[in-house]
Short mmCIF file of C-alpha atoms in Angstrom, two decimals:
data_model
loop_
_atom_site.label_atom_id
_atom_site.label_comp_id
_atom_site.label_asym_id
_atom_site.label_seq_id
_atom_site.Cartn_x
_atom_site.Cartn_y
_atom_site.Cartn_z
CA MET Q 27 -39.74 -21.59 13.46
CA PRO Q 28 -36.48 -22.20 15.32
CA SER Q 29 -36.05 -20.37 18.90
CA PRO Q 30 -33.07 -18.41 19.60
CA LEU Q 31 -31.19 -20.82 21.24
CA GLU Q 32 -31.35 -22.83 18.91
CA SER Q 33 -30.71 -19.91 15.99
CA ILE Q 34 -27.66 -19.00 17.82
CA ARG Q 35 -26.09 -22.12 18.31
CA HIS Q 36 -26.75 -22.89 14.39
CA LEU Q 37 -24.67 -19.21 13.63
CA THR Q 38 -22.17 -20.58 16.23
CA GLU Q 39 -22.05 -23.20 14.65
CA THR Q 40 -21.80 -21.72 10.45
CA LEU Q 41 -19.73 -19.00 11.59
CA PHE Q 42 -16.49 -19.78 11.49
CA GLN Q 43 -16.65 -21.55 8.11
CA TYR Q 44 -16.81 -18.29 6.06
CA THR Q 45 -13.55 -16.98 5.53
CA ASN Q 46 -14.93 -13.28 4.22
CA VAL Q 47 -16.01 -10.95 6.68
CA ASP Q 48 -18.76 -9.53 4.58
CA ASP Q 49 -20.40 -13.08 4.81
CA MET Q 50 -20.28 -12.89 8.18
CA ALA Q 51 -21.58 -9.73 8.97
CA ARG Q 52 -25.62 -10.48 6.13
CA GLN Q 53 -25.28 -13.77 8.43
CA VAL Q 54 -25.01 -13.02 12.01
CA LEU Q 55 -27.27 -9.48 11.40
CA ARG Q 56 -29.63 -12.13 9.49
CA THR Q 57 -29.57 -13.97 12.42
CA ALA Q 58 -29.99 -11.05 15.30
CA LEU Q 59 -33.03 -9.75 13.46
CA GLU Q 60 -35.04 -12.93 13.58
CA VAL Q 61 -33.74 -13.99 16.84
CA ILE Q 62 -34.75 -10.28 18.81
CA GLY Q 63 -37.87 -9.42 16.47
CA GLU Q 64 -36.75 -6.53 15.14
CA ASP Q 65 -37.47 -4.56 11.58
CA ALA Q 66 -33.87 -2.95 10.83
CA GLY Q 67 -30.21 -2.80 11.59
CA SER Q 68 -26.24 -2.84 11.10
CA ILE Q 69 -23.18 -3.92 11.60
CA LEU Q 70 -21.01 -1.40 11.37
CA LEU Q 71 -17.28 -2.05 11.35
CA ALA Q 72 -14.39 0.68 12.60
CA ASP Q 73 -11.76 2.02 10.45
CA GLU Q 74 -9.25 2.72 12.91
CA LYS Q 75 -6.81 4.96 10.22
CA ALA Q 76 -9.62 7.25 8.58
CA LYS Q 77 -11.22 6.76 12.23
CA GLN Q 78 -15.40 5.68 11.10
CA LEU Q 79 -17.86 3.39 11.56
CA VAL Q 80 -18.34 1.70 7.88
CA PHE Q 81 -21.34 0.52 7.63
CA ARG Q 82 -21.03 -3.55 6.16
CA TYR Q 83 -24.19 -4.68 5.87
CA VAL Q 84 -27.24 -2.92 6.20
CA ILE Q 85 -30.97 -4.57 6.59
CA GLY Q 86 -34.31 -2.20 6.30
CA GLU Q 87 -35.81 0.74 3.60
CA ASN Q 88 -33.39 1.64 1.44
CA ALA Q 89 -30.88 0.04 2.62
CA ASP Q 90 -27.95 0.71 -0.61
CA CYS Q 91 -28.33 3.86 0.38
CA LEU Q 92 -26.28 2.81 3.67
CA GLN Q 93 -23.97 0.06 2.36
CA GLY Q 94 -20.40 1.05 2.23
CA THR Q 95 -21.04 4.05 3.48
CA SER Q 96 -19.07 5.42 7.14
CA ILE Q 97 -19.41 8.07 9.95
CA PRO Q 98 -17.23 9.66 11.82
CA TRP Q 99 -16.48 6.89 15.32
CA ASP Q 100 -16.66 9.52 17.62
CA LYS Q 101 -20.42 10.72 16.66
CA GLY Q 102 -23.71 9.15 17.19
CA ILE Q 103 -25.13 6.54 19.16
CA ALA Q 104 -23.39 4.17 17.53
CA GLY Q 105 -20.29 6.23 17.73
CA ALA Q 106 -20.80 6.64 21.63
CA VAL Q 107 -21.22 2.49 22.39
CA PHE Q 108 -18.14 1.50 20.24
CA PHE Q 109 -16.42 4.31 22.95
CA SER Q 110 -17.68 3.23 26.04
CA GLY Q 111 -17.96 -0.65 25.30
CA GLN Q 112 -21.58 -0.61 27.22
CA ALA Q 113 -24.54 -1.82 25.36
CA GLU Q 114 -27.61 0.33 25.51
CA VAL Q 115 -31.13 0.41 25.07
CA ILE Q 116 -32.43 3.39 23.15
CA PRO Q 117 -36.40 3.68 23.76
CA ALA Q 118 -36.90 6.83 22.20
CA VAL Q 119 -34.12 7.29 19.64
CA GLN Q 120 -35.75 10.42 17.65
CA GLN Q 121 -35.52 11.88 21.48
CA ASP Q 122 -32.08 11.10 22.15
CA ILE Q 123 -29.89 13.89 21.48
CA ARG Q 124 -27.19 11.40 19.98
CA HIS Q 125 -28.99 10.24 17.59
CA PHE Q 126 -27.28 10.82 13.96
CA SER Q 127 -30.35 11.45 12.20
CA ALA Q 128 -28.65 11.59 8.33
CA THR Q 129 -29.42 8.12 8.17
CA ASP Q 130 -32.63 8.44 8.53
CA ARG Q 131 -32.34 11.08 5.59
CA ILE Q 132 -30.71 9.10 3.08
CA THR Q 133 -32.98 6.17 3.83
CA GLY Q 134 -36.11 7.54 4.64
CA TYR Q 135 -36.45 5.58 7.14
CA HIS Q 136 -38.08 6.70 10.73
CA SER Q 137 -36.05 4.94 14.19
CA ARG Q 138 -38.12 4.86 16.79
CA ASN Q 139 -36.14 2.48 19.42
CA MET Q 140 -33.06 0.49 18.96
CA ILE Q 141 -30.57 -1.74 20.68
CA VAL Q 142 -26.77 -0.74 19.94
CA VAL Q 143 -24.16 -3.34 21.32
CA PRO Q 144 -20.17 -3.54 20.71
CA LEU Q 145 -18.95 -6.07 18.63
CA LYS Q 146 -16.31 -7.55 21.37
CA ARG Q 147 -14.91 -10.20 22.72
CA TYR Q 148 -15.10 -11.30 26.47
CA GLY Q 149 -12.63 -8.74 27.90
CA GLY Q 150 -11.25 -7.43 24.35
CA ALA Q 151 -11.63 -3.86 22.87
CA PRO Q 152 -14.57 -3.32 19.98
CA ILE Q 153 -14.35 -4.15 17.37
CA GLY Q 154 -17.29 -2.06 15.94
CA VAL Q 155 -20.93 -2.27 16.49
CA ILE Q 156 -24.29 -4.55 16.09
CA GLU Q 157 -27.28 -2.01 15.90
CA VAL Q 158 -31.09 -3.38 15.09
CA LEU Q 159 -34.32 -0.65 15.77
CA ASN Q 160 -37.76 -0.84 16.18
CA LYS Q 161 -39.18 -3.83 17.30
CA VAL Q 162 -42.18 -5.37 15.04
CA THR Q 163 -44.33 -6.56 18.41
CA GLY Q 164 -44.20 -4.93 22.25
CA GLN Q 165 -41.54 -3.55 23.94
CA ILE Q 166 -37.87 -4.04 23.89
CA HIS Q 167 -37.18 -6.99 26.84
CA ARG Q 168 -33.79 -7.53 28.93
CA ASP Q 169 -33.61 -10.90 26.48
CA ASP Q 170 -33.72 -8.84 24.08
CA LEU Q 171 -30.44 -7.49 24.93
CA ASP Q 172 -28.77 -9.81 26.71
CA LEU Q 173 -29.28 -11.84 23.39
CA LEU Q 174 -28.22 -9.61 21.16
CA VAL Q 175 -24.84 -9.20 23.91
CA VAL Q 176 -24.21 -13.16 23.06
CA ILE Q 177 -24.62 -12.61 19.35
CA ALA Q 178 -22.06 -9.51 19.39
CA SER Q 179 -19.97 -11.56 21.12
CA ILE Q 180 -19.52 -14.57 18.74
CA ALA Q 181 -19.53 -11.70 15.48
CA ALA Q 182 -16.61 -10.36 17.03
CA ALA Q 183 -14.58 -13.34 17.38
CA ALA Q 184 -15.47 -14.97 14.67
CA ILE Q 185 -14.37 -11.55 12.51
CA GLU Q 186 -11.63 -11.22 14.44
CA HIS Q 187 -10.29 -14.80 13.41
CA THR Q 188 -11.04 -14.14 10.11
CA LYS Q 189 -9.04 -10.92 9.93
CA ASP Q 190 -6.03 -12.67 11.35
CA ALA Q 191 -5.91 -15.71 9.42
CA GLU Q 192 -6.28 -12.90 5.64
CA VAL Q 193 -2.65 -11.71 7.90
CA LEU Q 194 -1.62 -14.66 8.03
CA ARG Q 195 -2.53 -15.50 4.38
CA GLN Q 196 -0.85 -11.66 3.67
CA LYS Q 197 1.82 -12.48 4.90
CA ASP Q 198 2.69 -16.15 3.13
CA LEU Q 199 2.17 -14.57 0.52
CA GLN Q 200 4.97 -11.94 1.30
CA LEU Q 201 7.27 -14.15 2.55
CA GLN Q 202 6.88 -16.39 -0.74
CA GLN Q 203 7.27 -13.50 -2.94
CA SER Q 204 10.17 -12.22 -1.22
CA GLN Q 205 11.89 -15.70 -1.45
CA LYS Q 206 11.43 -15.66 -5.06
CA MET Q 207 12.66 -12.07 -5.29
CA GLU Q 208 15.44 -12.91 -3.67
CA ALA Q 209 16.09 -16.31 -5.44
CA MET Q 210 15.74 -14.15 -8.95
CA GLY Q 211 18.18 -11.77 -7.25
CA ARG Q 212 20.90 -14.67 -6.49
CA LEU Q 213 20.75 -16.19 -10.23
CA ALA Q 214 20.52 -12.49 -11.89
CA GLY Q 215 23.47 -11.14 -10.14
CA GLY Q 216 25.31 -14.09 -11.00
CA VAL Q 217 25.00 -13.96 -14.49
CA ALA Q 218 25.60 -10.49 -14.33
CA HIS Q 219 28.45 -10.72 -12.90
CA ASP Q 220 29.80 -13.32 -14.76
CA PHE Q 221 28.40 -12.02 -17.92
CA ASN Q 222 31.05 -8.74 -16.69
CA ASN Q 223 33.72 -10.59 -16.51
CA LEU Q 224 32.81 -11.91 -20.60
CA LEU Q 225 32.03 -8.04 -21.71
CA THR Q 226 35.32 -5.98 -19.76
CA VAL Q 227 37.60 -8.93 -22.15
CA MET Q 228 35.73 -7.56 -25.30
CA ARG Q 229 35.69 -4.46 -24.86
CA GLY Q 230 39.72 -4.71 -24.09
CA PHE Q 231 40.86 -6.77 -26.58
CA THR Q 232 37.94 -4.31 -29.01
CA GLU Q 233 39.81 -1.03 -27.88
CA LEU Q 234 43.44 -3.00 -28.97
CA ILE Q 235 41.34 -3.26 -32.33
CA VAL Q 236 40.01 -0.34 -32.59
CA ALA Q 237 43.73 1.52 -31.97
CA THR Q 238 45.25 -0.30 -35.01
CA LEU Q 239 42.32 0.49 -37.01
CA ASP Q 240 42.39 3.51 -39.45
CA PRO Q 241 39.55 5.45 -38.92
CA ALA Q 242 38.20 6.01 -42.75
CA ALA Q 243 38.83 2.87 -42.93
CA ALA Q 244 35.36 0.00 -43.16
CA SER Q 245 36.38 -1.89 -40.03
CA ARG Q 246 36.68 0.85 -37.88
CA ARG Q 247 33.42 1.71 -37.37
CA TYR Q 248 32.55 -2.59 -37.53
CA ALA Q 249 34.91 -2.03 -34.34
CA ASP Q 250 33.15 0.84 -32.94
CA GLU Q 251 29.81 -1.06 -33.43
CA LEU Q 252 31.06 -3.33 -31.23
CA MET Q 253 32.31 -1.03 -28.92
CA LYS Q 254 29.13 0.45 -28.67
CA ALA Q 255 27.53 -2.73 -28.28
CA ALA Q 256 29.69 -3.83 -25.55
CA LYS Q 257 28.92 -0.53 -23.26
CA GLN Q 258 24.85 -1.08 -23.86
CA ALA Q 259 25.59 -4.64 -22.91
CA SER Q 260 28.03 -3.22 -19.47
CA GLY Q 261 24.85 -1.18 -18.91
CA LEU Q 262 22.41 -3.90 -18.72
CA THR Q 263 24.35 -5.86 -16.16
CA SER Q 264 24.91 -3.28 -14.14
CA GLN Q 265 21.38 -2.31 -13.57
CA LEU Q 266 21.26 -6.36 -12.48
CA LEU Q 267 23.41 -6.08 -10.55
CA ALA Q 268 21.56 -2.85 -9.35
CA PHE Q 269 18.43 -5.37 -8.49
CA SER Q 270 20.30 -8.25 -7.35
CA ARG Q 271 22.09 -5.37 -4.71
CA LYS Q 272 25.26 -6.69 -5.89
CA GLN Q 273 26.39 -2.84 -6.71
CA VAL Q 274 28.52 -0.70 -4.53
CA LEU Q 275 26.41 2.02 -2.95
CA GLU Q 276 28.30 5.30 -1.32
CA PRO Q 277 25.54 5.44 1.18
CA GLN Q 278 25.48 9.26 2.84
CA VAL Q 279 23.66 10.81 5.88
CA VAL Q 280 21.04 13.26 3.29
CA ASN Q 281 17.57 14.27 3.59
CA LEU Q 282 15.71 13.48 0.34
CA ASN Q 283 13.71 16.79 0.05
CA ASP Q 284 17.13 17.87 -0.74
CA LEU Q 285 16.94 15.13 -3.47
CA VAL Q 286 13.89 15.64 -4.52
CA SER Q 287 13.99 19.44 -4.93
CA ASN Q 288 17.28 19.38 -6.99
CA SER Q 289 15.90 16.68 -9.06
CA GLU Q 290 12.57 18.89 -9.68
CA MET Q 291 14.29 20.89 -12.83
CA ILE Q 292 15.38 17.80 -15.04
CA LEU Q 293 11.83 15.87 -13.96
CA ARG Q 294 9.88 18.12 -15.14
CA ARG Q 295 11.94 18.10 -18.35
CA LEU Q 296 11.22 13.74 -18.45
CA ILE Q 297 7.79 13.73 -17.78
CA GLY Q 298 7.04 16.43 -20.34
CA ASN Q 299 4.10 19.09 -20.19
CA ASP Q 300 1.00 17.39 -19.83
CA VAL Q 301 1.80 15.63 -16.86
CA VAL Q 302 1.07 18.70 -13.79
CA LEU Q 303 4.09 17.80 -11.61
CA SER Q 304 3.28 18.28 -7.40
CA THR Q 305 5.31 18.14 -4.50
CA ASN Q 306 4.40 17.98 -0.82
CA LEU Q 307 8.26 18.05 1.22
CA ASP Q 308 7.65 17.66 5.02
CA PRO Q 309 10.04 20.43 6.42
CA LEU Q 310 10.28 18.38 9.49
CA LEU Q 311 11.53 15.45 7.98
CA GLY Q 312 13.78 13.39 9.22
CA LEU Q 313 17.47 12.11 8.07
CA VAL Q 314 18.42 8.89 6.10
CA LYS Q 315 21.36 6.56 4.87
CA ALA Q 316 21.55 5.89 1.23
CA ASP Q 317 23.40 6.24 -1.89
CA PRO Q 318 22.16 9.95 -2.66
CA GLY Q 319 22.93 9.33 -6.61
CA GLN Q 320 21.07 5.91 -6.59
CA MET Q 321 18.17 7.23 -4.70
CA GLU Q 322 17.81 10.16 -7.45
CA GLN Q 323 18.18 7.04 -9.88
CA VAL Q 324 14.64 5.70 -7.92
CA ILE Q 325 12.74 9.20 -8.17
CA MET Q 326 13.95 9.51 -11.58
CA ASN Q 327 12.86 5.91 -12.18
CA LEU Q 328 8.92 6.23 -10.27
CA CYS Q 329 8.57 9.37 -12.84
CA VAL Q 330 8.93 7.73 -15.81
CA ASN Q 331 6.82 5.36 -15.09
CA ALA Q 332 4.29 7.00 -13.99
CA ARG Q 333 4.52 9.00 -16.78
CA ASP Q 334 4.22 6.72 -19.70
CA ALA Q 335 1.36 5.25 -17.02
CA MET Q 336 -0.46 8.57 -18.24
CA PRO Q 337 -0.79 8.70 -21.84
CA GLN Q 338 -3.27 11.47 -21.90
CA GLY Q 339 -1.86 13.31 -19.30
CA GLY Q 340 -1.97 13.32 -16.31
CA SER Q 341 -0.72 14.32 -12.33
CA LEU Q 342 2.23 13.29 -10.88
CA THR Q 343 2.70 14.10 -6.75
CA ILE Q 344 5.69 13.37 -4.76
CA GLU Q 345 5.22 13.11 -1.22
CA THR Q 346 7.73 12.91 1.93
CA ALA Q 347 6.61 11.90 5.34
CA ILE Q 348 7.51 10.05 8.66
CA THR Q 349 5.43 7.72 9.85
CA GLU Q 350 6.25 5.13 12.79
CA LEU Q 351 6.26 1.25 12.49
CA ALA Q 352 4.41 0.33 15.85
CA ASP Q 353 5.81 -3.90 15.46
CA SER Q 354 7.23 -6.24 12.31
CA ASN Q 355 3.53 -6.87 11.88
CA SER Q 356 2.73 -3.68 9.40
CA ARG Q 357 0.81 -4.82 7.33
CA GLU Q 358 2.15 -1.64 5.27
CA ALA Q 359 5.86 -2.81 5.51
CA PRO Q 360 5.80 -5.92 6.96
CA ASP Q 361 9.67 -6.89 6.36
CA LEU Q 362 10.62 -3.59 8.65
CA ARG Q 363 11.90 -3.90 11.94
CA PRO Q 364 9.76 -1.48 14.91
CA GLY Q 365 10.98 2.51 14.32
CA ARG Q 366 10.79 5.64 13.03
CA TYR Q 367 10.61 5.66 8.75
CA VAL Q 368 10.79 8.15 6.49
CA LEU Q 369 8.69 7.96 3.13
CA LEU Q 370 8.90 8.93 -0.02
CA SER Q 371 6.34 8.42 -1.83
CA VAL Q 372 5.09 8.85 -6.22
CA ALA Q 373 1.32 9.15 -6.74
CA ASP Q 374 -0.18 9.42 -9.97
CA THR Q 375 -4.00 9.71 -11.82
CA GLY Q 376 -2.53 7.64 -14.69
CA SER Q 377 -4.58 3.67 -15.68
CA GLY Q 378 -3.86 1.88 -12.73
CA MET Q 379 -2.97 -2.13 -12.49
CA ASP Q 380 -4.42 -4.84 -11.37
CA GLN Q 381 -3.24 -7.84 -8.76
CA ALA Q 382 -2.30 -9.99 -11.06
CA THR Q 383 0.33 -6.87 -12.53
CA GLN Q 384 1.26 -5.78 -8.95
CA ALA Q 385 2.19 -9.40 -8.21
CA LYS Q 386 5.23 -9.62 -10.82
CA LEU Q 387 5.93 -5.66 -11.28
CA PHE Q 388 9.21 -5.81 -9.61
CA GLU Q 389 10.44 -9.08 -11.76
CA PRO Q 390 13.49 -8.22 -13.57
CA PHE Q 391 12.78 -7.99 -17.45
CA PHE Q 392 8.84 -7.99 -16.59
CA THR Q 393 7.24 -4.90 -18.57
CA THR Q 394 3.18 -4.33 -20.04
CA LYS Q 395 5.27 -2.01 -22.44
CA ALA Q 396 5.10 -3.38 -26.25
CA PRO Q 397 8.65 -4.73 -27.30
CA GLY Q 398 11.02 -2.41 -27.58
CA LYS Q 399 9.39 0.13 -25.30
CA GLY Q 400 11.30 -0.48 -21.89
CA THR Q 401 13.70 -3.08 -20.66
CA GLY Q 402 11.83 -4.23 -17.44
CA LEU Q 403 14.33 -3.68 -15.38
CA GLY Q 404 13.50 -0.05 -13.41
CA LEU Q 405 11.37 -0.91 -11.30
CA SER Q 406 13.36 -3.78 -10.53
CA ILE Q 407 16.28 -1.10 -10.12
CA VAL Q 408 14.50 0.53 -8.05
CA TYR Q 409 13.35 -3.03 -5.53
CA GLY Q 410 16.95 -3.54 -5.85
CA ILE Q 411 18.95 0.19 -4.27
CA VAL Q 412 16.02 0.66 -1.43
CA LYS Q 413 16.41 -3.14 -0.31
CA GLN Q 414 20.32 -2.44 -0.21
CA SER Q 415 19.33 0.43 1.83
CA HIS Q 416 17.65 -1.17 4.39
CA GLY Q 417 13.96 0.17 3.12
CA HIS Q 418 10.83 -1.17 1.72
CA VAL Q 419 9.26 -0.56 -1.17
CA ALA Q 420 5.36 -0.78 -1.55
CA VAL Q 421 2.80 0.02 -3.92
CA THR Q 422 -0.89 0.08 -4.17
CA SER Q 423 -3.44 0.93 -6.83
CA GLU Q 424 -6.01 0.13 -8.45
CA VAL Q 425 -7.37 -0.17 -12.41
CA GLY Q 426 -8.68 3.05 -13.06
CA HIS Q 427 -7.53 4.94 -10.32
CA GLY Q 428 -3.84 5.23 -10.33
CA THR Q 429 -0.67 4.30 -8.61
CA THR Q 430 1.42 5.25 -5.97
CA PHE Q 431 4.36 3.90 -4.58
CA THR Q 432 5.73 4.14 -1.04
CA ILE Q 433 9.53 4.16 0.13
CA TYR Q 434 10.72 3.18 3.85
CA LEU Q 435 13.29 4.25 4.80
CA PRO Q 436 15.07 3.98 8.13
CA GLN Q 437 15.90 7.13 9.77
CA VAL Q 438 19.07 7.94 11.15
CA GLU Q 439 20.74 10.22 13.32
CA ALA Q 440 23.26 12.76 11.81
CA SER Q 441 26.50 12.64 13.16
CA THR Q 442 28.25 15.33 14.04
CA SER Q 443 30.62 15.40 10.41
CA ASP Q 444 27.55 14.78 8.75
CA LYS Q 445 25.36 17.76 10.41
CA CYS Q 446 27.46 20.27 8.04
CA THR Q 447 26.22 18.32 5.27
CA ALA Q 448 23.06 16.67 6.18
CA GLY Q 449 20.84 19.85 3.99
CA LEU Q 450 23.99 20.21 1.58
CA ALA Q 451 22.80 17.23 -1.62
CA PRO Q 452 25.34 16.96 -4.46
CA ALA Q 453 24.35 19.44 -7.20
CA VAL Q 454 22.31 18.22 -9.89
CA ASP Q 455 25.10 17.69 -12.92
CA GLN Q 456 22.93 16.66 -15.78
CA LYS Q 457 25.27 15.65 -18.25
CA SER Q 458 26.46 12.90 -15.02
CA LEU Q 459 22.76 11.94 -13.99
CA GLN Q 460 21.58 7.48 -15.37
CA GLU Q 461 19.00 7.49 -18.06
CA PRO Q 462 16.24 6.54 -16.65
CA VAL Q 463 15.04 3.06 -16.46
CA GLN Q 464 11.70 2.51 -18.34
CA SER Q 465 10.05 -0.73 -17.56
CA GLU Q 466 6.88 -1.16 -16.14
#
């Protein structure tokens, strides 16, 4: 059997070869139990958003019962060590009032003694804890604590390295996607612009022909069909221009709550009786600068997209909120500058999407619907309008668990003239609203 130092050396050599945190946790915990001679153990990593310590890997009796579960990060001995950043040896676990006894009840395991060490680089902040329980032979020694501290330090460095590498990989993928969408936008915008010029000529001459024809003549009907087709083609070019961010916007300082409230009646008609629409609007929502009509189009396109993802009915929720992006490395919106943003989210309980579908979601003409059931431009238009408004649109989805679209728009301060009208959104004229464009 290798010595403790040999085991730690082997761990150091192999740990940085892993690209998956769970694989790392498994190797670290097995080495720790082997070196220190403990019966069971676990590695818990912090989830900062949920403020939980998550059991990433567990060894011991009924370990599967704990795997993937979590505890509040300020509870138990693990929570105390996480916040203090100081390792602890607990010779009598059951007598320690901090002991989170629920874990013993869940597994049926009886914790007698334990060592808990924060997972942190030298001089760094803890990212979790490692705990080993029930020394197999003899008492816990000072050497056991020292060895576990070394293992924890190595593990923390490797885990943070892997997380940093994953962030860089995601940023690279996002940059590639952004560049692809930019190139597609330039191509679509150029084609749409030239095609629109040709359509203008076609429509002009067709109108002249119509004016010279007898309304009862068959040729008049043919000319009318030409006009109808030309108008539909013009609509498609307008949508492509929206995606390519070359349409002319009329931005105003507006409150998204007003746009949602004023659109609610027509949204209920659009989604039908099988879908339950609910709103959760932040009463202290900040203002944004955007084209009100185009933002109404964004809301309607997202809601129609959600409706189509729930053919058997379901729930559709529109929410608004304010968030602060501390730096440009935010995983939620990596292409935005730090600052305060107004959020608009549209969430459904529909079929959800896999990663491959999400990667193509905003591409023009991409659709998962049957031929003739959608143009594949609805979400492309959403993307173009939001980008042209200096915002970001994010999507989170899982097959069978619904989809949430979240739009980030920079919060702005109202000028003196804007303050008089910011709370007054333009009345919704049902005749003037554009037909929502169906997409995914």
